[in-house]
XYZ file of N, CA and C in Angstrom:
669
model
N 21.128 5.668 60.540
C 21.882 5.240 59.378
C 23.323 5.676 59.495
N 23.955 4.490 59.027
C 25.730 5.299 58.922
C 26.066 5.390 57.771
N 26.784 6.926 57.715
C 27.224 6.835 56.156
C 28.261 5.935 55.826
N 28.652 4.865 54.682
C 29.454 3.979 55.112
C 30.587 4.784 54.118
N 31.970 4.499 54.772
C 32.801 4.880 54.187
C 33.934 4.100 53.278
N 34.654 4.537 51.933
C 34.762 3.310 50.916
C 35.459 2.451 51.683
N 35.578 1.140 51.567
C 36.490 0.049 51.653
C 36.661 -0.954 50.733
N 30.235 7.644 54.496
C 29.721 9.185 54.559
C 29.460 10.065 54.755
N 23.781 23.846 50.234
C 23.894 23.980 49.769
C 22.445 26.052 49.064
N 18.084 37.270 49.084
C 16.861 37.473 48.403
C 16.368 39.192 48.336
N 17.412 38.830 47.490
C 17.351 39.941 47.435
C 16.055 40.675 45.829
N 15.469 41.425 46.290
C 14.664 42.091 44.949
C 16.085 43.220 44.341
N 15.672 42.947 42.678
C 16.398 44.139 42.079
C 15.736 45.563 42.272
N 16.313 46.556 43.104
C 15.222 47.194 43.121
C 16.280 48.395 41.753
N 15.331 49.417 41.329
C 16.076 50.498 40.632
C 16.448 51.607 41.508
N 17.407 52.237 40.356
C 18.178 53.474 40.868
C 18.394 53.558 42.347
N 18.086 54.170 43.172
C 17.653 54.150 44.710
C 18.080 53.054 45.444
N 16.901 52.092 45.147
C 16.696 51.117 45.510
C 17.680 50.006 45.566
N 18.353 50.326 44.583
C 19.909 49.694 44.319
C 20.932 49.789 45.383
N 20.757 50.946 45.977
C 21.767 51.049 47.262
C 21.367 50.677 48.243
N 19.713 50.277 48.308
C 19.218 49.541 49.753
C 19.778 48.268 49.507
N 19.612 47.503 48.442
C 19.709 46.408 48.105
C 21.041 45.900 48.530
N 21.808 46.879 47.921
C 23.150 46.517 48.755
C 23.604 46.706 50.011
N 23.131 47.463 50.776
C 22.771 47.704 51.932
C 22.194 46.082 52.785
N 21.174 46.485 52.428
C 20.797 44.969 53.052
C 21.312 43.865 52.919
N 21.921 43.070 51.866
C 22.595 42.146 51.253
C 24.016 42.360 52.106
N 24.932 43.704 52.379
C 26.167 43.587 52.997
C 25.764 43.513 55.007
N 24.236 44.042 55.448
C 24.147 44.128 56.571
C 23.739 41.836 56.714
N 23.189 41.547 55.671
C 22.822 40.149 56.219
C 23.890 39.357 56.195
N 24.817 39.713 55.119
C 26.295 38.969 55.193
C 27.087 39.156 56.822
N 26.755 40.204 56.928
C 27.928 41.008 57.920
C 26.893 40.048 59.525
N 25.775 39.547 59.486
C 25.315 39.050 60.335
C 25.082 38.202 60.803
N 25.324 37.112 59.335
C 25.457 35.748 59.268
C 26.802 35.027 59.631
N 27.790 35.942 59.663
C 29.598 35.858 59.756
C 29.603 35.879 61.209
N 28.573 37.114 61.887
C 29.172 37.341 63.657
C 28.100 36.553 64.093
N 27.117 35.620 63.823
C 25.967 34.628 64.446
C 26.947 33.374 64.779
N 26.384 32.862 65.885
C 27.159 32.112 66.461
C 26.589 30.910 65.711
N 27.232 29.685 65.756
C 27.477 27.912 64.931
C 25.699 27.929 65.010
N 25.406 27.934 66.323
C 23.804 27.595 66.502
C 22.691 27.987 66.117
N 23.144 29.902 66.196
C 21.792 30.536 65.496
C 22.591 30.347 63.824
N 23.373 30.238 63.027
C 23.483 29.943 62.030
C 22.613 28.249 61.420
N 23.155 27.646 62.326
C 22.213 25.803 61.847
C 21.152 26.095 61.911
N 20.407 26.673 62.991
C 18.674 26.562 63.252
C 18.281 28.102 61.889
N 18.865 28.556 61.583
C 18.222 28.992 60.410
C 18.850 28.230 59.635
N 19.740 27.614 59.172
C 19.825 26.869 58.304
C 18.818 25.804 57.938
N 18.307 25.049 59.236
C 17.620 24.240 59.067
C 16.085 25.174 58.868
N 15.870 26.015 59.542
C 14.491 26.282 58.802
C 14.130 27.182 57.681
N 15.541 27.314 56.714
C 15.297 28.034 55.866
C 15.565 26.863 54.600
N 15.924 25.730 54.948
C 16.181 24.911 53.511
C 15.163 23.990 53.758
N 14.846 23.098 52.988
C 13.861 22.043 52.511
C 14.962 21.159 51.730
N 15.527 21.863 50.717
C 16.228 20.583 50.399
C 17.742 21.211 49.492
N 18.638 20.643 49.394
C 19.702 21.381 49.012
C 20.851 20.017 47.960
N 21.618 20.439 47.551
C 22.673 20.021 46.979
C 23.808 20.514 46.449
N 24.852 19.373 46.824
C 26.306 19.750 46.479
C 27.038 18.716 46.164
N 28.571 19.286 46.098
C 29.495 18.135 46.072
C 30.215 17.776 47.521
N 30.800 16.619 47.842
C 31.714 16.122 48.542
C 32.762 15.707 48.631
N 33.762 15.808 49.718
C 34.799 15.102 49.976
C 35.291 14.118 51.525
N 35.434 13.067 51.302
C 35.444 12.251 52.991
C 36.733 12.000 53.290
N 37.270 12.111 54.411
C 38.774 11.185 54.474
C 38.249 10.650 55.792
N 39.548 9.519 55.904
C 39.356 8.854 57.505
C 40.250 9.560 58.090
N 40.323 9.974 59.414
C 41.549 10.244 59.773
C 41.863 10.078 61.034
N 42.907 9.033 61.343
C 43.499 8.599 62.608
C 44.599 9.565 63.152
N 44.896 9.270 64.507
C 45.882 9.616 65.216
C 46.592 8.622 65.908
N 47.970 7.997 65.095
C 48.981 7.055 65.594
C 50.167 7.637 66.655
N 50.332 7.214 67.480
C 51.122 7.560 68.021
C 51.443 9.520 68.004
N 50.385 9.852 67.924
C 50.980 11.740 67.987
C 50.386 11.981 66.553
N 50.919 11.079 65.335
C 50.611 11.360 64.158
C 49.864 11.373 63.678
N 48.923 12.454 62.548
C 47.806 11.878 62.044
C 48.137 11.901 61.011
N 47.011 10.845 60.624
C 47.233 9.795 59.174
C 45.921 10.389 58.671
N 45.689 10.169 57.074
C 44.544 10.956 56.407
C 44.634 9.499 55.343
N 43.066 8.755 55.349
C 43.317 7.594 54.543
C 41.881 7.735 54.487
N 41.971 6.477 52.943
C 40.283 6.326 52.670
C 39.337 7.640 52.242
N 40.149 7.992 51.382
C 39.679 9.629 50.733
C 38.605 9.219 49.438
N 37.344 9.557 49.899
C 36.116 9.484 48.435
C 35.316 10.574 47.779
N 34.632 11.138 47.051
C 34.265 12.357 46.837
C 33.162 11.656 45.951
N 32.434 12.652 46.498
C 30.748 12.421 45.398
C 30.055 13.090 45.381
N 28.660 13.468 45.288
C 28.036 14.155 44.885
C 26.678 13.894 45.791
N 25.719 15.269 46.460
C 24.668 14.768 47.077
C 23.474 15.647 46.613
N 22.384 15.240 47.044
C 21.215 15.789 47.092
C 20.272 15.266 48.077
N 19.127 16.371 48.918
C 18.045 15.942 49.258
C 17.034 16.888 49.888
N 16.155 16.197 50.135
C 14.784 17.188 50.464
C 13.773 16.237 51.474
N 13.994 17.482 52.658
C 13.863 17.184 53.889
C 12.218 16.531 54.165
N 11.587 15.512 54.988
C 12.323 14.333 55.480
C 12.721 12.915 55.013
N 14.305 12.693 55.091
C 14.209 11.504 54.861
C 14.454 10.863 53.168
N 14.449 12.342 52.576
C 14.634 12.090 50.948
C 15.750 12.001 50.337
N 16.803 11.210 50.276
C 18.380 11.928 49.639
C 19.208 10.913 48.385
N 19.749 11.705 48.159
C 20.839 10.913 47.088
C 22.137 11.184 47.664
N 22.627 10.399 48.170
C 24.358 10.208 48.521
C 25.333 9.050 47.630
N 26.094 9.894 46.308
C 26.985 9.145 45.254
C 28.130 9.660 45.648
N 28.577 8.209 45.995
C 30.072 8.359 46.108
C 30.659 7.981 44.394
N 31.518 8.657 43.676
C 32.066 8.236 42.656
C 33.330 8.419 42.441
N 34.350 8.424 43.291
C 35.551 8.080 43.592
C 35.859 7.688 44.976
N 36.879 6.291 44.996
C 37.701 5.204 44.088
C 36.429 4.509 43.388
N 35.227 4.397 43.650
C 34.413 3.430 43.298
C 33.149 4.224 43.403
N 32.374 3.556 42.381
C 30.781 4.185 42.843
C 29.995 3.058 43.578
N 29.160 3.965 44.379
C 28.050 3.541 45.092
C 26.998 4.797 45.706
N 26.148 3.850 45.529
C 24.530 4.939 45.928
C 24.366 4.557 47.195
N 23.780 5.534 48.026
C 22.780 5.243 49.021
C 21.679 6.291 48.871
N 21.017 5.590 48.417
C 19.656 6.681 48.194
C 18.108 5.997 49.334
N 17.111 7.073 49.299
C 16.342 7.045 50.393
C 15.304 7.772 49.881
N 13.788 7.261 49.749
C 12.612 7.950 49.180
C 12.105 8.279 50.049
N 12.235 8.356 51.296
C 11.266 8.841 52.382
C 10.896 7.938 53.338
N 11.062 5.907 52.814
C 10.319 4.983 53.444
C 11.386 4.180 53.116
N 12.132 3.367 51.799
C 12.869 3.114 52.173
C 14.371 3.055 51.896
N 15.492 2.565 52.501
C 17.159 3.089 52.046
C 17.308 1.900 50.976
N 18.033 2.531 50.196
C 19.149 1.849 49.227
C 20.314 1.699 48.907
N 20.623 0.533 48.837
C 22.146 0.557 48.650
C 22.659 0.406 47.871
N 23.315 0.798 46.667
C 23.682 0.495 45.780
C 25.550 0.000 45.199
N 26.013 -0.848 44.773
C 27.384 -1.119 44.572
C 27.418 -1.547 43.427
N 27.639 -0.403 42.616
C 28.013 -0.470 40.598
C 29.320 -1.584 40.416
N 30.145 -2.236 41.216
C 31.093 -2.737 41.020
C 30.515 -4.751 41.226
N 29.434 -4.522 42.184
C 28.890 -5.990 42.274
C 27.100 -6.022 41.752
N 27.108 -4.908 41.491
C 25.747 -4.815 40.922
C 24.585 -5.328 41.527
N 24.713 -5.098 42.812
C 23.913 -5.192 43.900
C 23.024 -3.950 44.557
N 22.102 -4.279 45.160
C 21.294 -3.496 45.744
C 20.223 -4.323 47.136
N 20.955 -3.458 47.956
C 20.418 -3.899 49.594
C 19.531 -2.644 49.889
N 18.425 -3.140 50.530
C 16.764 -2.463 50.531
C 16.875 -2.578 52.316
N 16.687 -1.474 52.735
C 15.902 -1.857 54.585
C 14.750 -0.818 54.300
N 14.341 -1.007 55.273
C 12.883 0.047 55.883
C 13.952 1.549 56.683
N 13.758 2.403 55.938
C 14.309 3.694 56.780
C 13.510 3.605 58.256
N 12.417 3.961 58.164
C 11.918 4.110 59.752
C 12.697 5.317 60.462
N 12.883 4.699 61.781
C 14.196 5.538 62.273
C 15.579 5.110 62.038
N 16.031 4.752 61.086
C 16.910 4.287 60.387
C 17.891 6.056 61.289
N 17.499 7.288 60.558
C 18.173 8.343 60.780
C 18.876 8.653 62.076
N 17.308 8.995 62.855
C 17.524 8.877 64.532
C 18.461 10.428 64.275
N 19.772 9.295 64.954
C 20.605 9.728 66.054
C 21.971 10.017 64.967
N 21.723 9.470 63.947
C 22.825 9.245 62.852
C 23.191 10.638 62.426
N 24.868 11.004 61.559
C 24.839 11.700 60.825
C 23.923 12.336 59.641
N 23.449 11.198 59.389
C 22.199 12.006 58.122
C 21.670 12.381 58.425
N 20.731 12.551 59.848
C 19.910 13.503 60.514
C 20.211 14.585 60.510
N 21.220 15.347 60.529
C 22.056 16.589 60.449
C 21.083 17.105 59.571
N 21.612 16.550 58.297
C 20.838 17.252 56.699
C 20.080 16.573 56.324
N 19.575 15.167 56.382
C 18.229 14.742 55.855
C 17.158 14.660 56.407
N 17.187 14.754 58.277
C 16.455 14.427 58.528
C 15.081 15.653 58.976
N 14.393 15.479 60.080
C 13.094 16.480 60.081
C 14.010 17.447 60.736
N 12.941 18.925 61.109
C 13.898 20.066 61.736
C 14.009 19.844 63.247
N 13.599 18.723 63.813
C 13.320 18.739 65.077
C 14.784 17.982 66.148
N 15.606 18.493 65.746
C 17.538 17.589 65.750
C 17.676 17.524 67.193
N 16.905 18.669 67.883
C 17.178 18.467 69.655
C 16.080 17.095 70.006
N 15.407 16.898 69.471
C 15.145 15.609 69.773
C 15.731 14.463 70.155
N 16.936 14.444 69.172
C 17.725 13.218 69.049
C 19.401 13.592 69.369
N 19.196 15.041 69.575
C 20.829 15.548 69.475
C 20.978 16.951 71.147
N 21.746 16.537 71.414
C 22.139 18.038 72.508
C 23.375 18.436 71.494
N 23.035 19.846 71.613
C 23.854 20.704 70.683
C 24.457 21.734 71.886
N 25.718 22.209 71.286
C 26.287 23.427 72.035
C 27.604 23.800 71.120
N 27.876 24.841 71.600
C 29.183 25.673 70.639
C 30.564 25.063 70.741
N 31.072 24.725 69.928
C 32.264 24.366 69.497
C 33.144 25.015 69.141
N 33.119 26.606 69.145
C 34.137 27.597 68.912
C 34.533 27.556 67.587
N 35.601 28.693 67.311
C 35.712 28.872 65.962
C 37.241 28.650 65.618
N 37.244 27.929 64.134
C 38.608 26.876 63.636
C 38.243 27.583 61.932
N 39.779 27.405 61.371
C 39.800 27.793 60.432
C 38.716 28.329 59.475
N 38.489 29.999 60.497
C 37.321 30.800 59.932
C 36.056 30.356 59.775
N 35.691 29.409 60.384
C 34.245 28.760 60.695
C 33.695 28.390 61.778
N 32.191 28.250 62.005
C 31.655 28.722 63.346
C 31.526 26.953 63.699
N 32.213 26.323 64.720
C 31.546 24.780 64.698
C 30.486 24.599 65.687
N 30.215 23.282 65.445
C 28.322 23.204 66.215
C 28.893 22.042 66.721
N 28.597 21.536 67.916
C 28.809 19.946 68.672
C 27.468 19.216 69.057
N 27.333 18.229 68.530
C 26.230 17.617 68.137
C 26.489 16.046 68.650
N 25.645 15.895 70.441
C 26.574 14.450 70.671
C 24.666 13.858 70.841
N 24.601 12.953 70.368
C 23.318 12.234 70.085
C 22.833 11.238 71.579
N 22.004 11.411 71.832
C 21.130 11.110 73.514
C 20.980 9.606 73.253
N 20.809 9.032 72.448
C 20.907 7.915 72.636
C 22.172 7.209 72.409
N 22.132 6.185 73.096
C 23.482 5.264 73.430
C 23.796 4.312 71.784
N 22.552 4.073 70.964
C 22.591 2.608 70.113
C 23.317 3.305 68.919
N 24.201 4.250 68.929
C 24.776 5.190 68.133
C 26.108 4.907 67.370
N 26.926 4.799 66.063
C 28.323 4.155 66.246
C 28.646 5.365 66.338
N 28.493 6.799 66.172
C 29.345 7.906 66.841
C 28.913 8.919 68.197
N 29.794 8.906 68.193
C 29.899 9.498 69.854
C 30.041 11.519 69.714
N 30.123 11.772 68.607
C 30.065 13.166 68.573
C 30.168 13.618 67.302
N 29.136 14.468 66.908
C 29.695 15.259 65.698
C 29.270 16.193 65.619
N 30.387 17.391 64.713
C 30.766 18.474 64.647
C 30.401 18.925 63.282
N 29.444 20.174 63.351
C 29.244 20.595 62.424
C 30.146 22.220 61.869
N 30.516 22.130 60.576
C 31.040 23.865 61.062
C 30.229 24.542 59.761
N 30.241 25.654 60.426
C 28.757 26.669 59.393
C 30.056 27.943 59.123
N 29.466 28.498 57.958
C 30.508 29.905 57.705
C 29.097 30.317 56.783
N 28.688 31.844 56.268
C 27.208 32.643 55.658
C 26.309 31.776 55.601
N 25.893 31.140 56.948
C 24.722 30.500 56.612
C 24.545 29.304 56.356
N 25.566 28.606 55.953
C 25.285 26.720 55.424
C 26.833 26.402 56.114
N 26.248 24.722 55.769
C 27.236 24.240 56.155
C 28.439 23.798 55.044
N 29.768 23.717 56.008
C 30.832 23.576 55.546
C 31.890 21.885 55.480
N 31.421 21.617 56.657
C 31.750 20.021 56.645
C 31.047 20.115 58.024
N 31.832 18.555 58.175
C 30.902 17.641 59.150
C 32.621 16.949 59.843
N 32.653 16.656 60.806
C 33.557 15.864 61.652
C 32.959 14.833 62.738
N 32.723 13.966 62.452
C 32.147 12.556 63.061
C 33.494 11.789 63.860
N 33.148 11.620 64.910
C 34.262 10.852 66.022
C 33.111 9.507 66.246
N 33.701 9.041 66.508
C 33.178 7.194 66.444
C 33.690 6.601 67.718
N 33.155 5.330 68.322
C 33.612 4.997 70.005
C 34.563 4.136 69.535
N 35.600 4.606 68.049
C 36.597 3.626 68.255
C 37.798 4.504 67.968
N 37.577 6.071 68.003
C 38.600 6.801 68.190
C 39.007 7.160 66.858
N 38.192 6.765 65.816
C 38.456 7.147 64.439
C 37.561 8.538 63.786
N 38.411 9.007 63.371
C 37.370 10.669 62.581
C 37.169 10.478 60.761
N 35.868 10.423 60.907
C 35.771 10.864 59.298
C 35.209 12.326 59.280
N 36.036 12.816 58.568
C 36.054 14.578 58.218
C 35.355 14.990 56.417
N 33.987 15.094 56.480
C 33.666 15.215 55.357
C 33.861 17.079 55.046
N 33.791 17.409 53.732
C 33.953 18.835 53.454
C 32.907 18.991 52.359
N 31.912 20.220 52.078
C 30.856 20.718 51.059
C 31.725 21.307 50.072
N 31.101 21.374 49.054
C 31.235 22.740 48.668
C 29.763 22.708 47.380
N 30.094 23.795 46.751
C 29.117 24.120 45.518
C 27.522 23.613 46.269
N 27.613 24.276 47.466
C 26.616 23.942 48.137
C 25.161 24.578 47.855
N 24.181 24.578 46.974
C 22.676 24.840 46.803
C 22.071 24.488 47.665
N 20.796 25.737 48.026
C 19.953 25.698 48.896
C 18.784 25.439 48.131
N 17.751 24.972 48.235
C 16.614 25.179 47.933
C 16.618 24.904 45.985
N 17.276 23.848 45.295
C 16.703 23.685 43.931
C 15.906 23.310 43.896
N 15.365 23.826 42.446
C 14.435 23.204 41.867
C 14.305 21.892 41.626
N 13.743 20.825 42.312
C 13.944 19.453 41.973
C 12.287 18.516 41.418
N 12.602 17.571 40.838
C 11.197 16.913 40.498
C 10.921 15.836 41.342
N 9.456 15.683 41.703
C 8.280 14.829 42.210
C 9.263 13.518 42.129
N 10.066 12.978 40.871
C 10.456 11.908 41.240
C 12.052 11.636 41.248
N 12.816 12.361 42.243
C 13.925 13.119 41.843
C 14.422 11.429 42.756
N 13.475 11.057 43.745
C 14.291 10.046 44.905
C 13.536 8.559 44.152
N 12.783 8.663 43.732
C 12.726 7.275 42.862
C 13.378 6.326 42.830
N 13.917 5.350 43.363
C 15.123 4.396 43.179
C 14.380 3.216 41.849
N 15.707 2.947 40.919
C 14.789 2.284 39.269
C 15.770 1.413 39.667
N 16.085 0.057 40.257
C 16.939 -0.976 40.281
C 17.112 -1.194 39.472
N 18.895 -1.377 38.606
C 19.500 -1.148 37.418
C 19.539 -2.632 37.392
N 19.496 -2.615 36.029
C 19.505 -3.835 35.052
C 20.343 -4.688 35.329
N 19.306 -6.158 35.771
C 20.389 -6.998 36.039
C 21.249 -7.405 37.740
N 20.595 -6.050 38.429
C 21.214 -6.024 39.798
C 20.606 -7.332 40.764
N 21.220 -7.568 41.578
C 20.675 -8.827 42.721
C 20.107 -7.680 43.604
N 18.866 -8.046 44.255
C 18.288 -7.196 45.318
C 18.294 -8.154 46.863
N 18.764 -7.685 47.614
C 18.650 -8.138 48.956
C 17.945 -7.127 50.256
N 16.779 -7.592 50.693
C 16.092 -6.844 51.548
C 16.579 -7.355 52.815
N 16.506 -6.231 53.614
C 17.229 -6.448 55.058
C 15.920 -6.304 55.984
């Protein structure tokens, strides 16, 4: 799947005593999660979440002649729970859904009041959403290796084994444990640079949180 772009988150209280282990432990796991390199940070990332949510921000960003240009800026809001389950709302310049129950994607465009249906399948694969929606098994579909460290964050390089791919590399960067954005390069030399934040691990979510209810009135087109 491609995210399309507009035109795409334990400590016990103990007492008295116990209070200074607590902090103890809590400043030794911080202090360990900061010096873990991009990789052992993702692979616990990935096997410590199930499903998470936050907010977003996307830009495009070219390089003209030396210069880079920052265009096509959207921000929205996500959720999901791993495999294959998500809510991705873009709601600036425009809204649109792409949501996904496990079986199949949706598309949604509040401005034409449409909704396009495929079969997920391996829709994910090799795609960016595999990163965060898809199963924990990413070396499957991804060779990973270290990307060194950029404005105080650990990055992950993530170039996908199969060829039927529209990007050619992406970059994850992790800082305590989760991720921080995403940098997707494409075989046409274009970067979309997404950024997290208010990132939740593990909410509480309901049985029918991925439900897609085709809004009133919408045209449905199955692909």
């Amino acid at each position: 799947m491609q995210i399309k772009i507009q035109a795409s988150p334990l400590l016990k209280k103990w007492h008295v005593a116990g209070v200074t282990v607590a902090i103890g432990l809590s400043a030794a796991l911080f202090s360990a999660q900061a010096a873990a390199s991009a990789l052992e940070q993702f692979k616990q990332f990935v096997a410590s979440t199930q499903s998470a949510k936050g907010e977003f921000v996307q830009r495009l960003v070219k390089t003209d002649s030396g210069t880079v240009k920052v265009s096509n800026t959207s921000s929205g809001s996500f959720v999901f729970s791993r495999p294959g389950k998500f809510i991705w709302t873009y709601q600036k310049p425009y809204e649109q859904v792409l949501q996904a129950d496990g079986d199949k994607l949706f598309i949604y465009d509040k401005d034409l009041n449409q909704v396009t249906t495929k079969k997920l399948g391996n829709a994910l694969g090799s795609s960016p959403a595999a990163i965060l929606f898809g199963s924990n098994d990413l070396e499957k579909n991804f060779t990973l290796k270290e990307g060194g460290t950029k404005d105080g964050m650990e990055w992950l390089e993530a170039t996908p084994k199969t060829k039927d791919t529209t990007f050619d590399r992406i970059g994850i960067a992790l800082k305590d444990g989760v991720p921080h954005a995403m940098e997707l390069r494409d075989s046409f030399g274009q970067t979309s640079l997404l950024s997290f934040t208010n990132f939740e691990k593990n909410p509480p979510l309901k049985a029918t949180s991925f439900t897609f209810v085709v809004p009133k009135g919408a045209d449905v087109f199955n692909q």
